[in-house]
């Protein structure tokens, strides 16, 4: 494990540089980057890797690793918030926005209002389509200026920083537009269907 102890609880009360206001209720800051995975880290195989977009079961677009890396890229510096109560500020990511992926499929609007995200290893999570658009989300391939570590989702993970971090699906392979919404792995297991950290939507019913 690569974890360091979290910043002490007193930290929050003492910071006066504005970071305090960026920590949602019930969260504390960490300087390390904890790893949280429900299963083993998949072996990355870039030769067979594909990212696909689907409207229901109809293909909208598919990219090999080389093709994905050749489409316009974007950078985010964002705060992330895990439902297990750690938050990390000013994290740097590089990848492709979901807007760009839709455009590459010739679409200006999402074909369905919800997305079910599928990963290597079988993990799933659900997100409203609008929460992935207008520069709010990307498929990230780099963190902190280097390739994304396999344990953090490399070669590619979804990044939806304004929702709890379980929505940021690691080892993402398929974005499936659906209607009605289909709950994903944690959402089926008691977590909140939406997961807004600022409204503390941790569990179903919050
Ligand atoms: N494929 C997959 N994605 C996943 C998970 C997982 O178990 N499998 N865990 C989620 C949870 S609960 C969190 S908090 C973050 C953790 O990301 P990290 O390990 O990079 O900190 O990944 C999310 N994405
Ligand atoms: Mo999590």
PDB file of C-alpha atoms and ligand atoms in Angstrom:
ATOM      1  CA  UNK A   1       0.000   0.000   0.000  1.00  0.00           C
ATOM      2  CA  UNK A   2       1.165   3.477  -0.807  1.00  0.00           C
ATOM      3  CA  UNK A   3      -1.002   5.358   1.652  1.00  0.00           C
ATOM      4  CA  UNK A   4       0.244   7.998   4.031  1.00  0.00           C
ATOM      5  CA  UNK A   5      -1.818   9.095   6.985  1.00  0.00           C
ATOM      6  CA  UNK A   6      -4.411  11.703   6.090  1.00  0.00           C
ATOM      7  CA  UNK A   7      -3.787  15.313   7.010  1.00  0.00           C
ATOM      8  CA  UNK A   8      -4.685  15.626  10.682  1.00  0.00           C
ATOM      9  CA  UNK A   9      -8.214  16.629  11.567  1.00  0.00           C
ATOM     10  CA  UNK A  10      -7.001  19.975  12.856  1.00  0.00           C
ATOM     11  CA  UNK A  11      -5.849  20.880   9.359  1.00  0.00           C
ATOM     12  CA  UNK A  12      -9.282  21.911   8.185  1.00  0.00           C
ATOM     13  CA  UNK A  13      -9.793  24.365  10.983  1.00  0.00           C
ATOM     14  CA  UNK A  14      -6.451  26.057  10.399  1.00  0.00           C
ATOM     15  CA  UNK A  15      -6.319  26.595   6.666  1.00  0.00           C
ATOM     16  CA  UNK A  16      -7.096  30.143   5.695  1.00  0.00           C
ATOM     17  CA  UNK A  17      -6.211  30.013   2.003  1.00  0.00           C
ATOM     18  CA  UNK A  18      -9.675  29.040   0.754  1.00  0.00           C
ATOM     19  CA  UNK A  19      -9.107  25.300   0.663  1.00  0.00           C
ATOM     20  CA  UNK A  20     -11.521  24.827   3.548  1.00  0.00           C
ATOM     21  CA  UNK A  21     -14.407  26.084   1.408  1.00  0.00           C
ATOM     22  CA  UNK A  22     -13.569  23.443  -1.180  1.00  0.00           C
ATOM     23  CA  UNK A  23     -14.063  20.507   1.218  1.00  0.00           C
ATOM     24  CA  UNK A  24     -17.657  19.188   1.105  1.00  0.00           C
ATOM     25  CA  UNK A  25     -19.496  18.298   4.335  1.00  0.00           C
ATOM     26  CA  UNK A  26     -18.194  15.187   6.097  1.00  0.00           C
ATOM     27  CA  UNK A  27     -14.975  15.092   4.028  1.00  0.00           C
ATOM     28  CA  UNK A  28     -11.316  15.572   5.038  1.00  0.00           C
ATOM     29  CA  UNK A  29      -8.272  16.388   2.899  1.00  0.00           C
ATOM     30  CA  UNK A  30      -5.563  13.914   1.972  1.00  0.00           C
ATOM     31  CA  UNK A  31      -2.241  14.535   0.258  1.00  0.00           C
ATOM     32  CA  UNK A  32      -1.714  10.941  -0.889  1.00  0.00           C
ATOM     33  CA  UNK A  33      -3.912   9.168  -3.445  1.00  0.00           C
ATOM     34  CA  UNK A  34      -5.725   6.195  -1.875  1.00  0.00           C
ATOM     35  CA  UNK A  35      -6.599   3.224  -4.091  1.00  0.00           C
ATOM     36  CA  UNK A  36     -10.154   1.870  -3.835  1.00  0.00           C
ATOM     37  CA  UNK A  37     -11.085  -1.052  -6.055  1.00  0.00           C
ATOM     38  CA  UNK A  38     -13.873  -3.607  -5.643  1.00  0.00           C
ATOM     39  CA  UNK A  39     -11.788  -6.265  -7.428  1.00  0.00           C
ATOM     40  CA  UNK A  40      -8.333  -6.965  -8.836  1.00  0.00           C
ATOM     41  CA  UNK A  41      -6.542  -4.505 -11.131  1.00  0.00           C
ATOM     42  CA  UNK A  42      -7.005  -5.746 -14.725  1.00  0.00           C
ATOM     43  CA  UNK A  43      -3.929  -6.340 -16.888  1.00  0.00           C
ATOM     44  CA  UNK A  44      -3.815  -3.522 -19.439  1.00  0.00           C
ATOM     45  CA  UNK A  45      -3.592  -4.780 -23.036  1.00  0.00           C
ATOM     46  CA  UNK A  46      -3.374  -1.752 -25.301  1.00  0.00           C
ATOM     47  CA  UNK A  47      -3.395  -3.881 -28.480  1.00  0.00           C
ATOM     48  CA  UNK A  48      -6.915  -5.138 -27.789  1.00  0.00           C
ATOM     49  CA  UNK A  49      -8.153  -2.056 -25.880  1.00  0.00           C
ATOM     50  CA  UNK A  50     -11.205  -0.360 -27.366  1.00  0.00           C
ATOM     51  CA  UNK A  51     -13.416   2.413 -26.098  1.00  0.00           C
ATOM     52  CA  UNK A  52     -16.964   2.226 -27.415  1.00  0.00           C
ATOM     53  CA  UNK A  53     -20.019   4.467 -27.263  1.00  0.00           C
ATOM     54  CA  UNK A  54     -23.440   2.865 -27.675  1.00  0.00           C
ATOM     55  CA  UNK A  55     -27.024   4.050 -28.012  1.00  0.00           C
ATOM     56  CA  UNK A  56     -28.724   1.182 -26.219  1.00  0.00           C
ATOM     57  CA  UNK A  57     -27.209  -1.779 -28.064  1.00  0.00           C
ATOM     58  CA  UNK A  58     -26.405   0.132 -31.273  1.00  0.00           C
ATOM     59  CA  UNK A  59     -22.777   1.165 -31.751  1.00  0.00           C
ATOM     60  CA  UNK A  60     -22.136   4.911 -32.056  1.00  0.00           C
ATOM     61  CA  UNK A  61     -18.341   4.946 -32.137  1.00  0.00           C
ATOM     62  CA  UNK A  62     -15.281   2.881 -31.338  1.00  0.00           C
ATOM     63  CA  UNK A  63     -11.645   3.873 -30.846  1.00  0.00           C
ATOM     64  CA  UNK A  64      -8.473   1.835 -30.636  1.00  0.00           C
ATOM     65  CA  UNK A  65      -5.799   3.102 -28.238  1.00  0.00           C
ATOM     66  CA  UNK A  66      -3.978   4.856 -31.106  1.00  0.00           C
ATOM     67  CA  UNK A  67      -7.179   6.399 -32.445  1.00  0.00           C
ATOM     68  CA  UNK A  68      -8.231   7.548 -28.992  1.00  0.00           C
ATOM     69  CA  UNK A  69      -4.900   9.267 -28.416  1.00  0.00           C
ATOM     70  CA  UNK A  70      -5.151  11.015 -31.804  1.00  0.00           C
ATOM     71  CA  UNK A  71      -8.421  12.861 -31.065  1.00  0.00           C
ATOM     72  CA  UNK A  72      -8.343  16.311 -29.413  1.00  0.00           C
ATOM     73  CA  UNK A  73      -7.259  16.114 -25.781  1.00  0.00           C
ATOM     74  CA  UNK A  74      -8.096  18.269 -22.792  1.00  0.00           C
ATOM     75  CA  UNK A  75      -6.696  18.990 -19.313  1.00  0.00           C
ATOM     76  CA  UNK A  76      -8.592  19.322 -16.023  1.00  0.00           C
ATOM     77  CA  UNK A  77      -7.318  20.529 -12.647  1.00  0.00           C
ATOM     78  CA  UNK A  78     -10.071  19.511 -10.241  1.00  0.00           C
ATOM     79  CA  UNK A  79     -10.905  18.462  -6.671  1.00  0.00           C
ATOM     80  CA  UNK A  80     -12.032  14.865  -6.122  1.00  0.00           C
ATOM     81  CA  UNK A  81     -14.219  13.508  -3.315  1.00  0.00           C
ATOM     82  CA  UNK A  82     -14.475   9.852  -2.295  1.00  0.00           C
ATOM     83  CA  UNK A  83     -17.561   8.682  -0.407  1.00  0.00           C
ATOM     84  CA  UNK A  84     -15.229   7.059   2.171  1.00  0.00           C
ATOM     85  CA  UNK A  85     -14.620  10.734   3.240  1.00  0.00           C
ATOM     86  CA  UNK A  86     -11.295  11.666   1.651  1.00  0.00           C
ATOM     87  CA  UNK A  87     -11.010  14.623  -0.684  1.00  0.00           C
ATOM     88  CA  UNK A  88      -7.984  15.629  -2.735  1.00  0.00           C
ATOM     89  CA  UNK A  89      -7.572  19.121  -4.173  1.00  0.00           C
ATOM     90  CA  UNK A  90      -6.061  20.315  -7.453  1.00  0.00           C
ATOM     91  CA  UNK A  91      -5.595  16.968  -9.158  1.00  0.00           C
ATOM     92  CA  UNK A  92      -4.283  17.170 -12.749  1.00  0.00           C
ATOM     93  CA  UNK A  93      -5.779  14.998 -15.475  1.00  0.00           C
ATOM     94  CA  UNK A  94      -5.383  14.668 -19.223  1.00  0.00           C
ATOM     95  CA  UNK A  95      -7.705  12.886 -21.620  1.00  0.00           C
ATOM     96  CA  UNK A  96     -10.677  13.359 -23.920  1.00  0.00           C
ATOM     97  CA  UNK A  97     -13.867  15.142 -22.905  1.00  0.00           C
ATOM     98  CA  UNK A  98     -17.144  13.293 -23.415  1.00  0.00           C
ATOM     99  CA  UNK A  99     -18.248  16.268 -25.545  1.00  0.00           C
ATOM    100  CA  UNK A 100     -15.396  15.480 -27.932  1.00  0.00           C
ATOM    101  CA  UNK A 101     -16.353  11.793 -28.045  1.00  0.00           C
ATOM    102  CA  UNK A 102     -19.960  12.644 -28.914  1.00  0.00           C
ATOM    103  CA  UNK A 103     -18.815  15.105 -31.582  1.00  0.00           C
ATOM    104  CA  UNK A 104     -16.553  12.442 -33.050  1.00  0.00           C
ATOM    105  CA  UNK A 105     -19.704  10.300 -33.428  1.00  0.00           C
ATOM    106  CA  UNK A 106     -21.411  13.150 -35.268  1.00  0.00           C
ATOM    107  CA  UNK A 107     -23.760  13.919 -32.383  1.00  0.00           C
ATOM    108  CA  UNK A 108     -24.469  17.337 -30.878  1.00  0.00           C
ATOM    109  CA  UNK A 109     -26.782  15.906 -28.192  1.00  0.00           C
ATOM    110  CA  UNK A 110     -26.785  12.710 -26.147  1.00  0.00           C
ATOM    111  CA  UNK A 111     -29.031  10.089 -27.812  1.00  0.00           C
ATOM    112  CA  UNK A 112     -30.533   9.049 -24.425  1.00  0.00           C
ATOM    113  CA  UNK A 113     -30.703  10.947 -21.103  1.00  0.00           C
ATOM    114  CA  UNK A 114     -28.677   8.451 -18.988  1.00  0.00           C
ATOM    115  CA  UNK A 115     -25.382   6.627 -19.293  1.00  0.00           C
ATOM    116  CA  UNK A 116     -24.393   3.233 -17.918  1.00  0.00           C
ATOM    117  CA  UNK A 117     -20.603   3.041 -17.768  1.00  0.00           C
ATOM    118  CA  UNK A 118     -18.959  -0.375 -18.232  1.00  0.00           C
ATOM    119  CA  UNK A 119     -15.425  -1.358 -17.231  1.00  0.00           C
ATOM    120  CA  UNK A 120     -12.912  -4.149 -17.615  1.00  0.00           C
ATOM    121  CA  UNK A 121     -13.626  -6.456 -14.689  1.00  0.00           C
ATOM    122  CA  UNK A 122     -17.375  -5.866 -14.754  1.00  0.00           C
ATOM    123  CA  UNK A 123     -17.704  -2.701 -12.612  1.00  0.00           C
ATOM    124  CA  UNK A 124     -20.519  -0.400 -13.709  1.00  0.00           C
ATOM    125  CA  UNK A 125     -21.825   2.996 -12.641  1.00  0.00           C
ATOM    126  CA  UNK A 126     -24.653   5.231 -13.848  1.00  0.00           C
ATOM    127  CA  UNK A 127     -24.582   8.960 -14.577  1.00  0.00           C
ATOM    128  CA  UNK A 128     -27.103  11.316 -16.203  1.00  0.00           C
ATOM    129  CA  UNK A 129     -25.810  12.191 -19.688  1.00  0.00           C
ATOM    130  CA  UNK A 130     -25.857  15.921 -18.954  1.00  0.00           C
ATOM    131  CA  UNK A 131     -23.411  15.348 -16.069  1.00  0.00           C
ATOM    132  CA  UNK A 132     -20.870  14.082 -18.590  1.00  0.00           C
ATOM    133  CA  UNK A 133     -21.231  17.030 -21.012  1.00  0.00           C
ATOM    134  CA  UNK A 134     -20.301  20.726 -21.218  1.00  0.00           C
ATOM    135  CA  UNK A 135     -16.757  20.084 -20.071  1.00  0.00           C
ATOM    136  CA  UNK A 136     -17.788  18.297 -16.863  1.00  0.00           C
ATOM    137  CA  UNK A 137     -16.213  14.882 -17.542  1.00  0.00           C
ATOM    138  CA  UNK A 138     -13.480  13.137 -19.484  1.00  0.00           C
ATOM    139  CA  UNK A 139     -11.991   9.755 -20.223  1.00  0.00           C
ATOM    140  CA  UNK A 140      -8.605  10.315 -18.592  1.00  0.00           C
ATOM    141  CA  UNK A 141      -5.385   8.608 -19.655  1.00  0.00           C
ATOM    142  CA  UNK A 142      -2.915  10.717 -17.637  1.00  0.00           C
ATOM    143  CA  UNK A 143      -2.693  11.857 -14.029  1.00  0.00           C
ATOM    144  CA  UNK A 144      -0.172  14.356 -12.681  1.00  0.00           C
ATOM    145  CA  UNK A 145       1.621  14.619 -16.005  1.00  0.00           C
ATOM    146  CA  UNK A 146       2.272  10.908 -16.544  1.00  0.00           C
ATOM    147  CA  UNK A 147       0.390   7.805 -17.669  1.00  0.00           C
ATOM    148  CA  UNK A 148      -2.418   6.783 -15.342  1.00  0.00           C
ATOM    149  CA  UNK A 149      -1.263   4.013 -12.973  1.00  0.00           C
ATOM    150  CA  UNK A 150      -3.099   0.705 -13.513  1.00  0.00           C
ATOM    151  CA  UNK A 151      -4.343   0.722  -9.923  1.00  0.00           C
ATOM    152  CA  UNK A 152      -5.891   4.164 -10.525  1.00  0.00           C
ATOM    153  CA  UNK A 153      -7.634   2.972 -13.678  1.00  0.00           C
ATOM    154  CA  UNK A 154      -4.950   2.965 -16.366  1.00  0.00           C
ATOM    155  CA  UNK A 155      -4.953   2.855 -19.280  1.00  0.00           C
ATOM    156  CA  UNK A 156      -8.143   4.958 -19.087  1.00  0.00           C
ATOM    157  CA  UNK A 157     -10.794   5.905 -16.565  1.00  0.00           C
ATOM    158  CA  UNK A 158     -13.860   8.086 -16.518  1.00  0.00           C
ATOM    159  CA  UNK A 159     -13.430  11.299 -14.511  1.00  0.00           C
ATOM    160  CA  UNK A 160     -16.610  12.984 -13.213  1.00  0.00           C
ATOM    161  CA  UNK A 161     -15.131  15.184 -10.499  1.00  0.00           C
ATOM    162  CA  UNK A 162     -18.324  16.949  -9.382  1.00  0.00           C
ATOM    163  CA  UNK A 163     -19.830  13.614  -8.220  1.00  0.00           C
ATOM    164  CA  UNK A 164     -18.470  11.202  -5.581  1.00  0.00           C
ATOM    165  CA  UNK A 165     -15.455   9.389  -6.956  1.00  0.00           C
ATOM    166  CA  UNK A 166     -17.178   5.992  -7.292  1.00  0.00           C
ATOM    167  CA  UNK A 167     -18.735   7.485 -10.462  1.00  0.00           C
ATOM    168  CA  UNK A 168     -15.230   7.918 -11.929  1.00  0.00           C
ATOM    169  CA  UNK A 169     -15.086   4.390 -13.312  1.00  0.00           C
ATOM    170  CA  UNK A 170     -11.598   2.900 -13.638  1.00  0.00           C
ATOM    171  CA  UNK A 171     -10.608   0.777 -16.680  1.00  0.00           C
ATOM    172  CA  UNK A 172     -13.559   2.219 -18.602  1.00  0.00           C
ATOM    173  CA  UNK A 173     -14.382   0.523 -21.892  1.00  0.00           C
ATOM    174  CA  UNK A 174     -17.963   1.351 -22.825  1.00  0.00           C
ATOM    175  CA  UNK A 175     -20.360   4.267 -22.383  1.00  0.00           C
ATOM    176  CA  UNK A 176     -23.890   3.062 -23.022  1.00  0.00           C
ATOM    177  CA  UNK A 177     -26.634   5.673 -23.434  1.00  0.00           C
ATOM    178  CA  UNK A 178     -29.851   4.317 -21.917  1.00  0.00           C
ATOM    179  CA  UNK A 179     -33.386   5.295 -20.915  1.00  0.00           C
ATOM    180  CA  UNK A 180     -34.570   4.711 -18.232  1.00  0.00           C
ATOM    181  CA  UNK A 181     -31.568   5.005 -15.927  1.00  0.00           C
ATOM    182  CA  UNK A 182     -29.899   1.698 -14.982  1.00  0.00           C
ATOM    183  CA  UNK A 183     -28.248   1.599 -11.520  1.00  0.00           C
ATOM    184  CA  UNK A 184     -24.587   0.518 -11.520  1.00  0.00           C
ATOM    185  CA  UNK A 185     -22.606  -1.645  -9.093  1.00  0.00           C
ATOM    186  CA  UNK A 186     -22.531   0.581  -5.993  1.00  0.00           C
ATOM    187  CA  UNK A 187     -25.878   2.161  -6.820  1.00  0.00           C
ATOM    188  CA  UNK A 188     -27.390  -1.365  -6.714  1.00  0.00           C
ATOM    189  CA  UNK A 189     -25.656  -1.907  -3.376  1.00  0.00           C
ATOM    190  CA  UNK A 190     -27.099   0.974  -1.402  1.00  0.00           C
ATOM    191  CA  UNK A 191     -25.210   3.998  -2.674  1.00  0.00           C
ATOM    192  CA  UNK A 192     -27.055   7.076  -3.872  1.00  0.00           C
ATOM    193  CA  UNK A 193     -28.303   7.026  -7.461  1.00  0.00           C
ATOM    194  CA  UNK A 194     -26.725  10.486  -8.167  1.00  0.00           C
ATOM    195  CA  UNK A 195     -23.967  11.103  -5.599  1.00  0.00           C
ATOM    196  CA  UNK A 196     -23.506  14.873  -5.198  1.00  0.00           C
ATOM    197  CA  UNK A 197     -20.814  15.398  -2.500  1.00  0.00           C
ATOM    198  CA  UNK A 198     -22.052  18.931  -1.717  1.00  0.00           C
ATOM    199  CA  UNK A 199     -25.486  17.514  -0.789  1.00  0.00           C
ATOM    200  CA  UNK A 200     -23.861  14.513   0.944  1.00  0.00           C
ATOM    201  CA  UNK A 201     -25.717  12.046  -1.251  1.00  0.00           C
ATOM    202  CA  UNK A 202     -23.766   9.033   0.001  1.00  0.00           C
ATOM    203  CA  UNK A 203     -26.471   6.395   0.394  1.00  0.00           C
ATOM    204  CA  UNK A 204     -29.866   5.654  -1.103  1.00  0.00           C
ATOM    205  CA  UNK A 205     -32.287   8.005   0.643  1.00  0.00           C
ATOM    206  CA  UNK A 206     -29.731  10.725   1.579  1.00  0.00           C
TER     207      UNK A 206
HETATM  208  N1  LIG B   1     -13.711  -0.250 -12.422  1.00  0.00           N
HETATM  209  C1  LIG B   1     -13.775   0.278 -11.192  1.00  0.00           C
HETATM  210  N2  LIG B   1     -13.859   1.613 -11.082  1.00  0.00           N
HETATM  211  C2  LIG B   1     -13.929   2.188  -9.855  1.00  0.00           C
HETATM  212  C3  LIG B   1     -13.939   1.398  -8.687  1.00  0.00           C
HETATM  213  C4  LIG B   1     -13.869  -0.001  -8.843  1.00  0.00           C
HETATM  214  O1  LIG B   1     -13.880  -0.765  -7.860  1.00  0.00           O
HETATM  215  N3  LIG B   1     -13.780  -0.523 -10.109  1.00  0.00           N
HETATM  216  N4  LIG B   1     -14.047   2.011  -7.454  1.00  0.00           N
HETATM  217  C5  LIG B   1     -14.646   3.344  -7.441  1.00  0.00           C
HETATM  218  C6  LIG B   1     -14.498   3.985  -6.154  1.00  0.00           C
HETATM  219  S1  LIG B   1     -15.547   3.511  -4.905  1.00  0.00           S
HETATM  220  C7  LIG B   1     -13.627   5.020  -5.969  1.00  0.00           C
HETATM  221  S2  LIG B   1     -13.587   5.911  -4.555  1.00  0.00           S
HETATM  222  C8  LIG B   1     -12.639   5.367  -7.014  1.00  0.00           C
HETATM  223  C9  LIG B   1     -11.253   5.196  -6.466  1.00  0.00           C
HETATM  224  O2  LIG B   1     -10.311   5.577  -7.419  1.00  0.00           O
HETATM  225  P1  LIG B   1      -8.785   5.480  -7.026  1.00  0.00           P
HETATM  226  O3  LIG B   1      -8.517   4.046  -6.659  1.00  0.00           O
HETATM  227  O4  LIG B   1      -8.037   5.945  -8.223  1.00  0.00           O
HETATM  228  O5  LIG B   1      -8.599   6.396  -5.842  1.00  0.00           O
HETATM  229  O6  LIG B   1     -12.742   4.558  -8.167  1.00  0.00           O
HETATM  230  C10 LIG B   1     -14.060   4.222  -8.527  1.00  0.00           C
HETATM  231  N5  LIG B   1     -14.012   3.545  -9.780  1.00  0.00           N
HETATM  232 MO1  LIG B   2     -15.241   5.175  -3.224  1.00  0.00          MO
END
